[in-house]
Amino acid sequence: MTTPDVRRAGNGSGKITREAVLAAALEIIDRDGADALSMRRLARVLDRDPMIIYRHAPGKAALLDGVAETVLGQLQVDCADPDWAGQLREVARRYRALALAHPHVVPLIVTRPLATPLGLRPAGTLRPLEDILALLTRAGFSGPDALHIYRALFGFIHGHVLDELQELVENPDETDDLLRLGLHRLPIGEFPLLRGLAPVLGGYKGAAELERGLDILLTGLTTTLPPPGATRPPAPAQHPAS
Amino acid sequence: MTTPDVRRAGNGSGKITREAVLAAALEIIDRDGADALSMRRLARVLDRDPMIIYRHAPGKAALLDGVAETVLGQLQVDCADPDWAGQLREVARRYRALALAHPHVVPLIVTRPLATPLGLRPAGTLRPLEDILALLTRAGFSGPDALHIYRALFGFIHGHVLDELQELVENPDETDDLLRLGLHRLPIGEFPLLRGLAPVLGGYKGAAELERGLDILLTGLTTTLPPPGATRPPAPAQHPAS
DNA sequence: ATGATAATGTCAACAACGTAGACCTACGAT
DNA sequence: ATCGTAGGTCTACGTTGTTGACATTATCAT
C-alpha cells in the first residue's frame, strides 16, 4: 500500500452509514468467508478506525445478523400473485439464486436465528414469512395451513441449498470426477458405492434437483391440504434448463 | 485410574485419547455452544496443558470437524432392511433425535462440510451416505436413483431440523405465546398475520411435522421413481458387496 | 543394561482478536 | 457563548489460536 500522505490511522472522507458498513462486511464475507471478517479488517476496508463500527452496530454478532438480514431481505415475494403455487416456486428459485450469489452467507442465514426467539429477530428476516402468509391467506388457506406450508417450503429450501452448496467443488479444472471430488482418497473397501458414483456426483445439477423437489413438495401439499377455491390442480410446471 | 496426585500445573491422570478430547469438546459445546469452545477451556476440562490437544488434532477446525463426525457417526442405518421406505423413515427419526440431543452441534454438521470436497471429509460423515446407498441398491434402485433419493431425504431432514430448532424457545415458562416468542415487540402494522398466529406458532410439534413431511416425500418419491419392490423384482436384486 | 528414537507432555511467547473507556472534534439549537 | 449530541479516534486490557523450543517418558534394538 503506497500511502504518500501518512495519516497515523487511515481515514477516508465522507460519512459512514450503517448500509456502508454492512456492504463492506458482505464484501469481505463473499470473498473470504465469515471467519475472515474481523472488526479490524472491516475497518481497513472502510479506511477508518476500527471503533467507528460500534457506532453503527452494537457488536460483531449484530453485524453478522445484519449481513444475513440484508441478503435475506433481497428475497421478494409477490403477495398478490393469484397462482400461489407458482409464486412459491419462484420464491424458491430466487432463494436459490441468492444462495448461489452469496454462498458464504448461507451459514449465517441458517445458523444465526437458532438462538434467537422469533420476535427478536431483525425485521428483514421476518418479512418473507409475513409475505408468504399473506400470499397464502389471500389464496384462501387458513392461518395454520399457511404456516404449515411455509414451514414445509422453507424447510425444503434450506435443506436443498445446503446440500447443493456441499456439492460445489473449488477446483472445477480437474477433469476426472474421482480426483475432483477427492474420492480417490477414500478406502476402496469401505466406500465402494460412493466411489462408483463419482461421475453421477460430478454431474450434479442443482436447478433440476430443485424443480424435482418442488414437484414432489407441491403435489404432496395440494393433495394433503384442501386446495381452496375452484382452482386447478398443481400443474407440474416447466423446467427451465440451466 | 484414580490417582489423586496433584502436580504443579493442571494434569490429571491416565492417558489422553482422541476420543477423550472429542468427548470433552462435545460436552462443552452441548452446554454452552460452539463459540464457547476454546482450546484453553477444553484443556481446563481435561485438566491438562492446552497444548496436548494438538497431539490429537491438528487444529481447532479439525476439532470441530471431529465433534461433528462423532455425533453424526452415531446415526445408524440398517442396510439389510427389506422395507427401504420404512428404514428411511427411521433414519430420519434417529437423525432428529440426535439433533435434539445435541442442538448446538447441528450448525457444525450442516455448515462445516460446505468448504470441504466430498472425499476429504472425515469418514464418519460419509458412512451414512454409503450405508443408504447400500440400502437402496439392495432394494433394487439404480445408483443414480439411490443418490437422488439420498439427496432428497437429507435435504429434507436438514431443513426440517433447522426449522424445528429455530422454533425452540429458551424460556418456556411464559404462558402467553405472544410474549414467549417475543412477538409483542414487532410493529403491529407490519406483521399482522405473524402476530395473529402466535398460538399456532407456540404449539409447534416437531415430531408430527416430521412425519407429515416424510409422508409427502416418500409418496412423492415412490410415484416419481419406479419403486422396484412389490410388483416385479428386476434382475440384479441381490448384489454381494465386494 | 544401554543407548537411540519416537511419542507425549510443558512452557513461554507472538500476533491478532473483540471491545471498554476516555478523549477529541464538529455542529445545530438555544 | 454554551450546551448536547453524534461521529470519529486512540489506547489499553484480556483472550484467542498457534509456533517453536524444551522436558519428560515410553519403546525397542542391541
Coordinates of C-alpha atoms (C1' of nucleotides) in Angstrom, one line a residue:
Chain A
M1 CA 0.0 0.0 0.0
T2 CA 1.7 3.2 -1.2
T3 CA 0.4 5.9 1.1
P4 CA 2.4 9.1 0.5
D5 CA 0.4 11.0 3.0
V6 CA 0.9 9.1 6.2
R7 CA -2.0 9.6 8.4
R8 CA -1.5 7.7 11.6
A9 CA -4.8 5.9 11.3
G10 CA -6.4 5.6 7.9
N11 CA -9.4 7.9 7.4
G12 CA -11.1 8.4 4.2
S13 CA -13.7 11.1 3.6
G14 CA -17.4 11.3 3.8
K15 CA -19.8 9.8 6.3
I16 CA -20.1 6.2 7.1
T17 CA -23.7 4.8 7.1
R18 CA -24.9 1.6 8.5
E19 CA -25.5 0.4 5.0
A20 CA -21.9 1.1 4.0
V21 CA -20.7 -0.9 7.0
L22 CA -22.9 -3.8 6.1
A23 CA -22.0 -3.7 2.5
A24 CA -18.3 -3.8 3.3
A25 CA -18.8 -6.6 5.6
L26 CA -20.8 -8.5 3.0
E27 CA -17.9 -7.9 0.5
I28 CA -15.4 -9.5 2.9
I29 CA -17.6 -12.4 3.6
D30 CA -18.4 -13.0 0.0
R31 CA -14.7 -13.1 -0.8
D32 CA -13.2 -15.0 2.1
G33 CA -16.0 -16.3 4.3
A34 CA -17.5 -15.4 7.6
D35 CA -14.4 -16.4 9.6
A36 CA -12.3 -13.9 7.8
L37 CA -14.5 -11.0 8.9
S38 CA -12.8 -9.1 11.8
M39 CA -13.5 -5.7 13.0
R40 CA -10.1 -4.6 12.2
R41 CA -10.1 -5.9 8.7
L42 CA -13.6 -4.4 8.1
A43 CA -12.2 -1.1 9.3
R44 CA -9.3 -1.3 6.9
V45 CA -11.8 -1.8 4.1
L46 CA -13.7 1.3 5.3
D47 CA -10.4 3.1 5.7
R48 CA -11.4 4.2 9.2
D49 CA -10.6 3.4 12.8
P50 CA -12.0 0.0 13.9
M51 CA -14.1 1.7 16.5
I52 CA -16.5 3.5 14.2
I53 CA -18.2 0.2 13.5
Y54 CA -19.6 0.3 17.0
R55 CA -21.4 3.5 16.2
H56 CA -23.5 1.5 13.7
A57 CA -23.7 -1.9 15.2
P58 CA -23.6 -2.9 18.9
G59 CA -21.1 -5.7 18.3
K60 CA -19.8 -8.3 16.0
A61 CA -22.7 -10.6 16.5
A62 CA -25.2 -7.9 15.5
L63 CA -23.0 -7.2 12.5
L64 CA -23.3 -10.8 11.3
D65 CA -27.1 -10.7 11.9
G66 CA -27.2 -7.5 9.8
V67 CA -25.4 -9.1 6.9
A68 CA -27.7 -12.1 7.0
E69 CA -30.6 -9.7 7.1
T70 CA -29.5 -7.6 4.1
V71 CA -29.1 -10.7 2.0
L72 CA -32.3 -12.4 3.0
G73 CA -34.1 -9.0 2.7
Q74 CA -33.5 -9.2 -1.1
L75 CA -35.8 -12.1 -1.3
Q76 CA -39.0 -10.7 -2.7
V77 CA -42.5 -12.3 -2.6
D78 CA -45.4 -11.2 -4.7
C79 CA -48.2 -11.5 -2.2
A80 CA -50.8 -10.6 -4.9
D81 CA -50.0 -13.5 -7.2
P82 CA -53.2 -15.5 -7.8
D83 CA -51.2 -18.6 -8.6
W84 CA -49.9 -19.3 -5.1
A85 CA -48.1 -22.5 -6.0
G86 CA -46.4 -20.8 -8.9
Q87 CA -45.3 -18.0 -6.7
L88 CA -43.9 -20.4 -4.1
R89 CA -41.9 -21.9 -7.0
E90 CA -40.5 -18.6 -7.9
V91 CA -39.6 -17.7 -4.3
A92 CA -37.7 -21.0 -4.1
R93 CA -35.8 -20.2 -7.3
R94 CA -35.0 -16.7 -6.1
Y95 CA -33.8 -18.0 -2.8
R96 CA -31.5 -20.5 -4.5
A97 CA -30.2 -17.7 -6.7
L98 CA -29.4 -15.6 -3.7
A99 CA -27.7 -18.5 -2.0
L100 CA -25.5 -19.2 -5.0
A101 CA -24.7 -15.5 -5.3
H102 CA -23.6 -15.4 -1.6
P103 CA -22.6 -18.9 -0.6
H104 CA -20.7 -17.8 2.5
V105 CA -23.7 -16.0 3.8
V106 CA -25.9 -19.1 3.8
P107 CA -24.4 -20.5 7.1
L108 CA -25.3 -17.2 8.7
I109 CA -28.8 -17.1 7.4
V110 CA -29.4 -20.7 8.5
T111 CA -27.5 -20.7 11.8
R112 CA -27.8 -17.4 13.5
P113 CA -31.6 -17.4 14.2
L114 CA -31.2 -20.7 16.1
A115 CA -30.7 -19.0 19.4
T116 CA -33.0 -16.0 18.8
P117 CA -36.7 -16.2 19.5
L118 CA -38.9 -15.2 16.6
G119 CA -39.9 -11.8 17.7
L120 CA -36.4 -10.7 18.5
R121 CA -35.1 -11.4 15.0
P122 CA -34.3 -8.5 12.7
A123 CA -37.4 -7.4 10.8
G124 CA -35.9 -8.1 7.4
T125 CA -35.6 -11.8 8.4
L126 CA -39.3 -12.0 9.2
R127 CA -40.5 -10.2 6.1
P128 CA -40.6 -13.2 3.8
L129 CA -42.5 -15.2 6.4
E130 CA -45.2 -12.5 6.7
D131 CA -45.4 -12.0 3.0
I132 CA -45.9 -15.7 2.3
L133 CA -48.5 -15.9 5.0
A134 CA -50.2 -13.0 3.2
L135 CA -49.9 -14.8 -0.2
L136 CA -51.5 -18.0 1.2
T137 CA -54.3 -16.5 3.2
R138 CA -55.2 -14.3 0.3
A139 CA -55.3 -17.6 -1.7
G140 CA -57.9 -18.9 0.8
F141 CA -55.8 -21.0 3.2
S142 CA -56.4 -20.9 6.9
G143 CA -53.7 -19.4 9.1
P144 CA -52.4 -22.7 10.4
D145 CA -52.4 -24.3 7.0
A146 CA -50.5 -21.3 5.6
L147 CA -47.9 -21.6 8.4
H148 CA -47.6 -25.3 7.7
I149 CA -47.0 -24.7 4.0
Y150 CA -44.4 -22.0 4.8
R151 CA -42.6 -24.4 7.1
A152 CA -42.6 -27.2 4.6
L153 CA -41.4 -24.9 1.8
F154 CA -38.5 -23.3 3.7
G155 CA -37.5 -26.5 5.4
F156 CA -37.1 -27.9 1.9
I157 CA -35.4 -24.9 0.5
H158 CA -32.9 -24.7 3.4
G159 CA -32.1 -28.3 3.0
H160 CA -31.7 -28.2 -0.7
V161 CA -29.5 -25.2 -0.7
L162 CA -27.2 -26.6 1.9
D163 CA -27.0 -29.9 0.1
E164 CA -26.3 -28.1 -3.2
L165 CA -23.6 -26.0 -1.7
Q166 CA -22.0 -29.1 -0.3
E167 CA -21.6 -30.4 -3.8
L168 CA -19.8 -27.4 -5.1
V169 CA -16.1 -28.0 -5.6
E170 CA -13.4 -25.5 -5.6
N171 CA -11.3 -26.7 -8.4
P172 CA -13.5 -27.5 -11.4
D173 CA -10.5 -27.6 -13.6
E174 CA -9.8 -31.2 -12.8
T175 CA -11.5 -33.3 -15.5
D176 CA -11.7 -36.6 -13.7
D177 CA -14.6 -36.7 -11.3
L178 CA -12.9 -39.1 -8.9
L179 CA -10.0 -36.8 -8.5
R180 CA -12.0 -33.6 -8.5
L181 CA -14.2 -34.8 -5.6
G182 CA -11.2 -36.2 -3.8
L183 CA -12.9 -39.6 -3.8
H184 CA -9.6 -41.4 -4.6
R185 CA -8.5 -40.8 -1.0
L186 CA -11.3 -43.0 0.3
P187 CA -10.6 -46.6 1.4
I188 CA -11.6 -48.7 -1.6
G189 CA -13.1 -51.4 0.5
E190 CA -15.2 -49.2 2.7
F191 CA -17.0 -46.9 0.2
P192 CA -17.4 -48.9 -3.0
L193 CA -20.8 -47.5 -3.9
L194 CA -19.8 -43.9 -3.2
R195 CA -16.7 -44.2 -5.4
G196 CA -18.6 -45.9 -8.1
L197 CA -21.0 -43.0 -8.3
A198 CA -18.3 -40.4 -8.9
P199 CA -19.5 -39.4 -12.4
V200 CA -23.0 -39.0 -11.2
L201 CA -21.9 -36.9 -8.3
G202 CA -19.8 -34.8 -10.6
G203 CA -22.7 -34.1 -12.9
Y204 CA -25.0 -32.7 -10.2
K205 CA -27.3 -30.1 -11.4
G206 CA -28.9 -28.1 -8.6
A207 CA -31.6 -26.3 -10.6
A208 CA -33.1 -29.6 -11.9
E209 CA -32.9 -31.1 -8.5
L210 CA -34.7 -28.1 -7.0
E211 CA -37.5 -28.4 -9.6
R212 CA -37.9 -32.1 -8.9
G213 CA -38.1 -31.5 -5.2
L214 CA -40.6 -28.7 -5.7
D215 CA -42.8 -31.0 -7.8
I216 CA -42.8 -33.6 -5.0
L217 CA -43.5 -31.0 -2.4
L218 CA -46.2 -29.1 -4.1
T219 CA -48.1 -32.1 -5.3
G220 CA -47.8 -33.5 -1.8
L221 CA -49.1 -30.3 -0.3
T222 CA -52.0 -29.9 -2.6
T223 CA -53.2 -33.5 -2.0
T224 CA -52.7 -33.3 1.7
L225 CA -54.2 -29.9 2.3
P226 CA -57.5 -28.8 0.8
P227 CA -56.5 -26.6 -2.1
P228 CA -59.1 -23.8 -1.6
G229 CA -61.3 -22.3 -4.3
A230 CA -62.3 -23.9 -7.5
T231 CA -58.7 -23.5 -8.7
R232 CA -56.8 -26.0 -10.8
P233 CA -54.6 -28.9 -9.7
P234 CA -50.9 -28.2 -9.1
A235 CA -49.5 -28.3 -12.7
P236 CA -46.0 -29.8 -12.6
A237 CA -44.6 -26.7 -14.3
Q238 CA -42.0 -26.3 -16.9
H239 CA -38.4 -26.9 -16.1
P240 CA -36.1 -24.1 -17.3
A241 CA -32.8 -25.7 -18.3
S242 CA -29.6 -24.3 -16.8
Chain B
M1 CA -7.1 -45.0 37.4
T2 CA -7.8 -42.9 40.5
T3 CA -4.6 -41.2 41.3
P4 CA -5.2 -38.1 43.5
D5 CA -1.7 -36.9 42.8
V6 CA -1.8 -33.2 42.2
R7 CA 1.0 -31.9 40.0
R8 CA 2.0 -28.3 39.7
A9 CA 0.2 -27.3 36.5
G10 CA -3.1 -28.9 36.0
N11 CA -2.6 -32.5 34.9
G12 CA -5.0 -35.3 35.8
S13 CA -4.0 -38.9 35.5
G14 CA -4.0 -41.5 32.8
K15 CA -3.6 -41.0 29.1
I16 CA -5.5 -38.7 26.9
T17 CA -7.0 -40.3 23.8
R18 CA -8.5 -38.6 20.8
E19 CA -11.9 -39.9 21.9
A20 CA -11.5 -38.3 25.3
V21 CA -10.6 -34.9 23.7
L22 CA -13.6 -35.1 21.4
A23 CA -15.9 -36.1 24.2
A24 CA -14.8 -33.2 26.4
A25 CA -15.2 -30.9 23.4
L26 CA -18.7 -32.2 22.8
E27 CA -19.5 -31.7 26.4
I28 CA -18.6 -28.0 26.3
I29 CA -20.4 -27.5 23.0
D30 CA -23.6 -29.2 24.3
R31 CA -23.5 -27.0 27.4
D32 CA -22.6 -23.6 26.0
G33 CA -22.5 -23.7 22.2
A34 CA -19.7 -23.9 19.7
D35 CA -18.5 -20.4 20.3
A36 CA -17.7 -21.2 23.9
L37 CA -15.2 -23.9 22.9
S38 CA -11.7 -22.6 23.2
M39 CA -8.5 -24.6 23.4
R40 CA -7.7 -23.3 26.8
R41 CA -11.1 -24.1 28.2
L42 CA -11.1 -27.5 26.7
A43 CA -7.7 -28.1 28.3
R44 CA -9.1 -27.0 31.7
V45 CA -11.9 -29.6 31.4
L46 CA -9.2 -32.2 30.5
D47 CA -7.1 -30.9 33.4
R48 CA -4.1 -30.7 31.1
D49 CA -1.9 -28.2 29.4
P50 CA -3.7 -26.6 26.4
M51 CA -1.0 -27.9 24.0
I52 CA -1.8 -31.6 24.4
I53 CA -4.8 -31.1 22.2
Y54 CA -2.6 -30.5 19.3
R55 CA -1.2 -34.0 19.7
H56 CA -4.7 -35.4 18.9
A57 CA -6.0 -32.9 16.4
P58 CA -4.1 -30.6 14.0
G59 CA -6.1 -27.5 15.0
K60 CA -9.3 -26.1 16.2
A61 CA -11.0 -26.6 12.8
A62 CA -10.2 -30.2 12.8
L63 CA -11.5 -30.5 16.3
L64 CA -14.9 -29.1 15.3
D65 CA -15.0 -31.4 12.4
G66 CA -14.2 -34.2 14.8
V67 CA -17.1 -33.3 17.1
A68 CA -19.5 -33.1 14.1
E69 CA -18.2 -36.5 13.0
T70 CA -18.7 -38.2 16.3
V71 CA -22.3 -37.1 16.6
L72 CA -23.2 -37.9 13.0
G73 CA -21.4 -41.2 13.4
Q74 CA -24.0 -42.3 15.9
L75 CA -26.6 -42.3 13.1
Q76 CA -27.1 -45.9 12.2
V77 CA -28.6 -47.3 9.1
D78 CA -29.8 -50.9 8.7
C79 CA -28.7 -51.6 5.2
A80 CA -30.4 -55.0 5.2
D81 CA -33.9 -53.8 6.0
P82 CA -36.1 -55.1 3.2
D83 CA -38.6 -52.2 3.8
W84 CA -36.4 -49.4 2.4
A85 CA -39.0 -46.7 2.8
G86 CA -39.6 -47.7 6.4
Q87 CA -35.9 -47.7 7.1
L88 CA -35.5 -44.2 5.6
R89 CA -38.3 -43.1 8.0
E90 CA -36.4 -44.5 10.9
V91 CA -33.2 -42.9 9.8
A92 CA -35.0 -39.6 9.7
R93 CA -36.4 -40.1 13.2
R94 CA -33.0 -41.0 14.5
Y95 CA -31.4 -38.0 12.9
R96 CA -34.0 -35.8 14.5
A97 CA -33.4 -37.4 17.9
L98 CA -29.7 -36.8 17.5
A99 CA -30.2 -33.2 16.6
L100 CA -32.5 -32.6 19.6
A101 CA -29.9 -34.3 21.9
H102 CA -27.1 -32.0 20.5
P103 CA -28.7 -28.9 19.2
H104 CA -25.5 -26.9 19.3
V105 CA -23.8 -29.4 17.1
V106 CA -26.3 -29.1 14.3
P107 CA -24.7 -25.9 12.9
L108 CA -21.4 -27.7 12.8
I109 CA -22.8 -30.8 11.0
V110 CA -24.6 -28.6 8.5
T111 CA -22.0 -25.9 8.0
R112 CA -18.6 -27.4 8.2
P113 CA -18.7 -29.7 5.1
L114 CA -19.6 -26.7 2.9
A115 CA -16.0 -25.9 2.1
T116 CA -14.7 -29.5 2.0
P117 CA -14.9 -31.7 -1.1
L118 CA -16.6 -35.0 -0.6
G119 CA -13.6 -37.2 -0.5
L120 CA -11.7 -35.1 2.0
R121 CA -14.5 -35.2 4.6
P122 CA -14.0 -37.4 7.7
A123 CA -15.0 -41.0 7.1
G124 CA -17.7 -40.9 9.8
T125 CA -19.5 -38.2 7.9
L126 CA -19.6 -40.3 4.7
R127 CA -20.7 -43.5 6.4
P128 CA -24.5 -42.7 6.4
L129 CA -24.3 -41.8 2.8
E130 CA -22.6 -45.1 1.8
D131 CA -25.0 -47.1 4.0
I132 CA -28.1 -45.6 2.5
L133 CA -26.7 -46.2 -1.0
A134 CA -26.3 -49.8 0.1
L135 CA -29.8 -50.0 1.4
L136 CA -31.3 -48.6 -1.8
T137 CA -29.3 -50.5 -4.3
R138 CA -30.0 -53.7 -2.3
A139 CA -33.7 -52.7 -2.7
G140 CA -33.2 -52.6 -6.4
F141 CA -32.7 -49.0 -7.2
S142 CA -30.1 -47.9 -9.7
G143 CA -27.1 -45.9 -8.4
P144 CA -28.2 -42.6 -9.7
D145 CA -31.7 -43.1 -8.3
A146 CA -30.4 -44.1 -5.0
L147 CA -28.2 -41.0 -4.9
H148 CA -31.2 -38.9 -5.8
I149 CA -33.3 -40.4 -3.0
Y150 CA -30.5 -39.8 -0.6
R151 CA -30.3 -36.1 -1.6
A152 CA -34.0 -35.6 -1.3
L153 CA -34.1 -37.3 2.1
F154 CA -31.2 -35.5 3.7
G155 CA -32.1 -32.2 2.1
F156 CA -35.5 -32.6 3.8
I157 CA -34.1 -33.7 7.1
H158 CA -31.5 -30.9 7.3
G159 CA -34.2 -28.3 6.5
H160 CA -36.7 -29.8 8.9
V161 CA -34.2 -30.0 11.8
L162 CA -33.0 -26.4 11.3
D163 CA -36.6 -25.1 11.2
E164 CA -37.5 -27.1 14.3
L165 CA -34.5 -25.8 16.2
Q166 CA -35.4 -22.3 15.3
E167 CA -38.8 -22.7 16.9
L168 CA -37.4 -23.8 20.2
V169 CA -37.5 -21.0 22.7
E170 CA -35.4 -20.6 25.7
N171 CA -37.9 -19.7 28.4
P172 CA -40.9 -22.0 28.0
D173 CA -42.2 -20.7 31.4
E174 CA -44.0 -17.8 29.9
T175 CA -47.6 -18.8 29.4
D176 CA -48.6 -16.3 26.8
D177 CA -47.4 -17.3 23.4
L178 CA -47.1 -13.7 22.2
L179 CA -44.7 -12.9 25.0
R180 CA -42.8 -16.2 24.9
L181 CA -41.9 -15.7 21.3
G182 CA -41.2 -12.0 21.7
L183 CA -43.8 -11.2 19.1
H184 CA -45.1 -8.3 21.1
R185 CA -42.0 -6.3 20.1
L186 CA -43.0 -6.5 16.4
P187 CA -44.6 -3.4 14.8
I188 CA -48.3 -4.2 14.8
G189 CA -49.0 -2.7 11.4
E190 CA -46.2 -4.6 9.6
F191 CA -46.7 -8.1 10.8
P192 CA -50.4 -8.6 11.5
L193 CA -50.6 -12.2 10.3
L194 CA -47.5 -13.3 12.1
R195 CA -48.7 -11.9 15.4
G196 CA -52.1 -13.4 14.9
L197 CA -50.6 -16.8 14.6
A198 CA -48.8 -16.7 17.9
P199 CA -50.8 -19.6 19.5
V200 CA -50.2 -21.8 16.4
L201 CA -46.5 -21.0 16.5
G202 CA -46.4 -21.8 20.1
G203 CA -48.0 -25.2 19.7
Y204 CA -45.5 -26.4 17.2
K205 CA -44.8 -30.1 17.4
G206 CA -41.7 -31.2 15.6
A207 CA -42.3 -34.9 15.5
A208 CA -45.7 -34.6 13.9
E209 CA -44.3 -32.2 11.3
L210 CA -41.5 -34.6 10.5
E211 CA -44.0 -37.4 9.9
R212 CA -46.1 -35.3 7.7
G213 CA -43.1 -34.2 5.6
L214 CA -42.0 -37.8 5.3
D215 CA -45.4 -38.8 4.1
I216 CA -45.2 -36.2 1.4
L217 CA -41.6 -37.0 0.5
L218 CA -41.9 -40.8 0.4
T219 CA -45.1 -40.9 -1.6
G220 CA -43.7 -38.4 -4.0
L221 CA -40.6 -40.4 -4.4
T222 CA -42.4 -43.7 -4.9
T223 CA -44.6 -42.2 -7.6
T224 CA -41.8 -40.3 -9.3
L225 CA -39.2 -43.1 -9.3
P226 CA -40.0 -46.7 -10.2
P227 CA -40.5 -48.5 -6.9
P228 CA -38.8 -51.8 -7.7
G229 CA -40.1 -53.9 -4.8
A230 CA -43.6 -55.3 -4.8
T231 CA -44.7 -55.7 -8.4
R232 CA -41.8 -57.4 -10.1
P233 CA -38.2 -57.5 -8.8
P234 CA -35.8 -56.8 -11.7
A235 CA -32.7 -58.9 -12.3
P236 CA -29.9 -57.6 -10.1
A237 CA -31.9 -57.9 -6.9
Q238 CA -29.0 -59.4 -4.9
H239 CA -25.7 -57.8 -5.1
P240 CA -22.9 -59.2 -2.9
A241 CA -20.6 -56.5 -1.6
S242 CA -17.0 -57.0 -2.9
Chain C
dA1 C1' 21.5 -52.7 31.0
dT2 C1' 22.3 -49.2 27.4
dG3 C1' 21.6 -46.0 24.3
dA4 C1' 18.7 -44.4 20.4
dT5 C1' 14.1 -43.0 18.7
dA6 C1' 10.0 -41.7 18.9
dA7 C1' 5.9 -40.3 21.4
dT8 C1' 4.0 -37.3 24.7
dG9 C1' 3.6 -33.5 27.8
dT10 C1' 5.1 -28.5 29.3
dC11 C1' 6.2 -23.7 28.9
dA12 C1' 6.8 -19.1 27.1
dA13 C1' 5.8 -16.0 23.5
dC14 C1' 3.5 -13.9 19.5
dA15 C1' 0.3 -11.7 16.6
dA16 C1' -4.5 -11.0 16.1
dC17 C1' -8.8 -10.6 18.1
dG18 C1' -13.3 -8.1 20.4
dT19 C1' -14.3 -4.3 22.9
dA20 C1' -14.5 -0.8 27.1
dG21 C1' -13.3 3.8 28.3
dA22 C1' -11.5 8.2 27.6
dC23 C1' -10.9 11.8 24.6
dC24 C1' -11.5 14.8 20.6
dT25 C1' -13.9 17.3 17.1
dA26 C1' -17.9 19.4 14.6
dC27 C1' -22.4 21.4 14.6
dG28 C1' -27.2 22.8 15.2
dA29 C1' -30.3 24.7 18.9
dT30 C1' -30.7 27.7 22.5
Chain D
dA1 C1' -21.1 31.8 24.2
dT2 C1' -22.9 27.4 25.7
dC3 C1' -24.6 23.1 25.6
dG4 C1' -25.9 18.5 23.9
dT5 C1' -25.2 15.1 20.7
dA6 C1' -23.3 12.4 17.2
dG7 C1' -19.3 10.8 14.9
dG8 C1' -14.6 9.7 14.9
dT9 C1' -10.0 8.4 17.1
dC10 C1' -6.7 6.4 20.3
dT11 C1' -5.0 3.5 24.0
dA12 C1' -5.3 -0.5 26.5
dC13 C1' -6.9 -4.9 28.5
dG14 C1' -7.9 -9.6 28.5
dT15 C1' -8.4 -13.7 25.4
dT16 C1' -7.8 -16.3 21.5
dG17 C1' -5.2 -20.0 18.2
dT18 C1' -0.8 -21.5 17.3
dT19 C1' 4.5 -21.8 16.9
dG20 C1' 8.8 -23.4 18.4
dA21 C1' 11.9 -24.9 21.8
dC22 C1' 12.3 -27.8 25.7
dA23 C1' 11.5 -31.6 29.0
dT24 C1' 9.8 -36.0 30.1
dT25 C1' 8.5 -40.7 29.3
dA26 C1' 7.8 -44.9 26.6
dT27 C1' 9.6 -48.2 23.0
dC28 C1' 12.9 -51.1 21.4
dA29 C1' 17.1 -52.9 19.1
dT30 C1' 21.4 -54.0 20.6

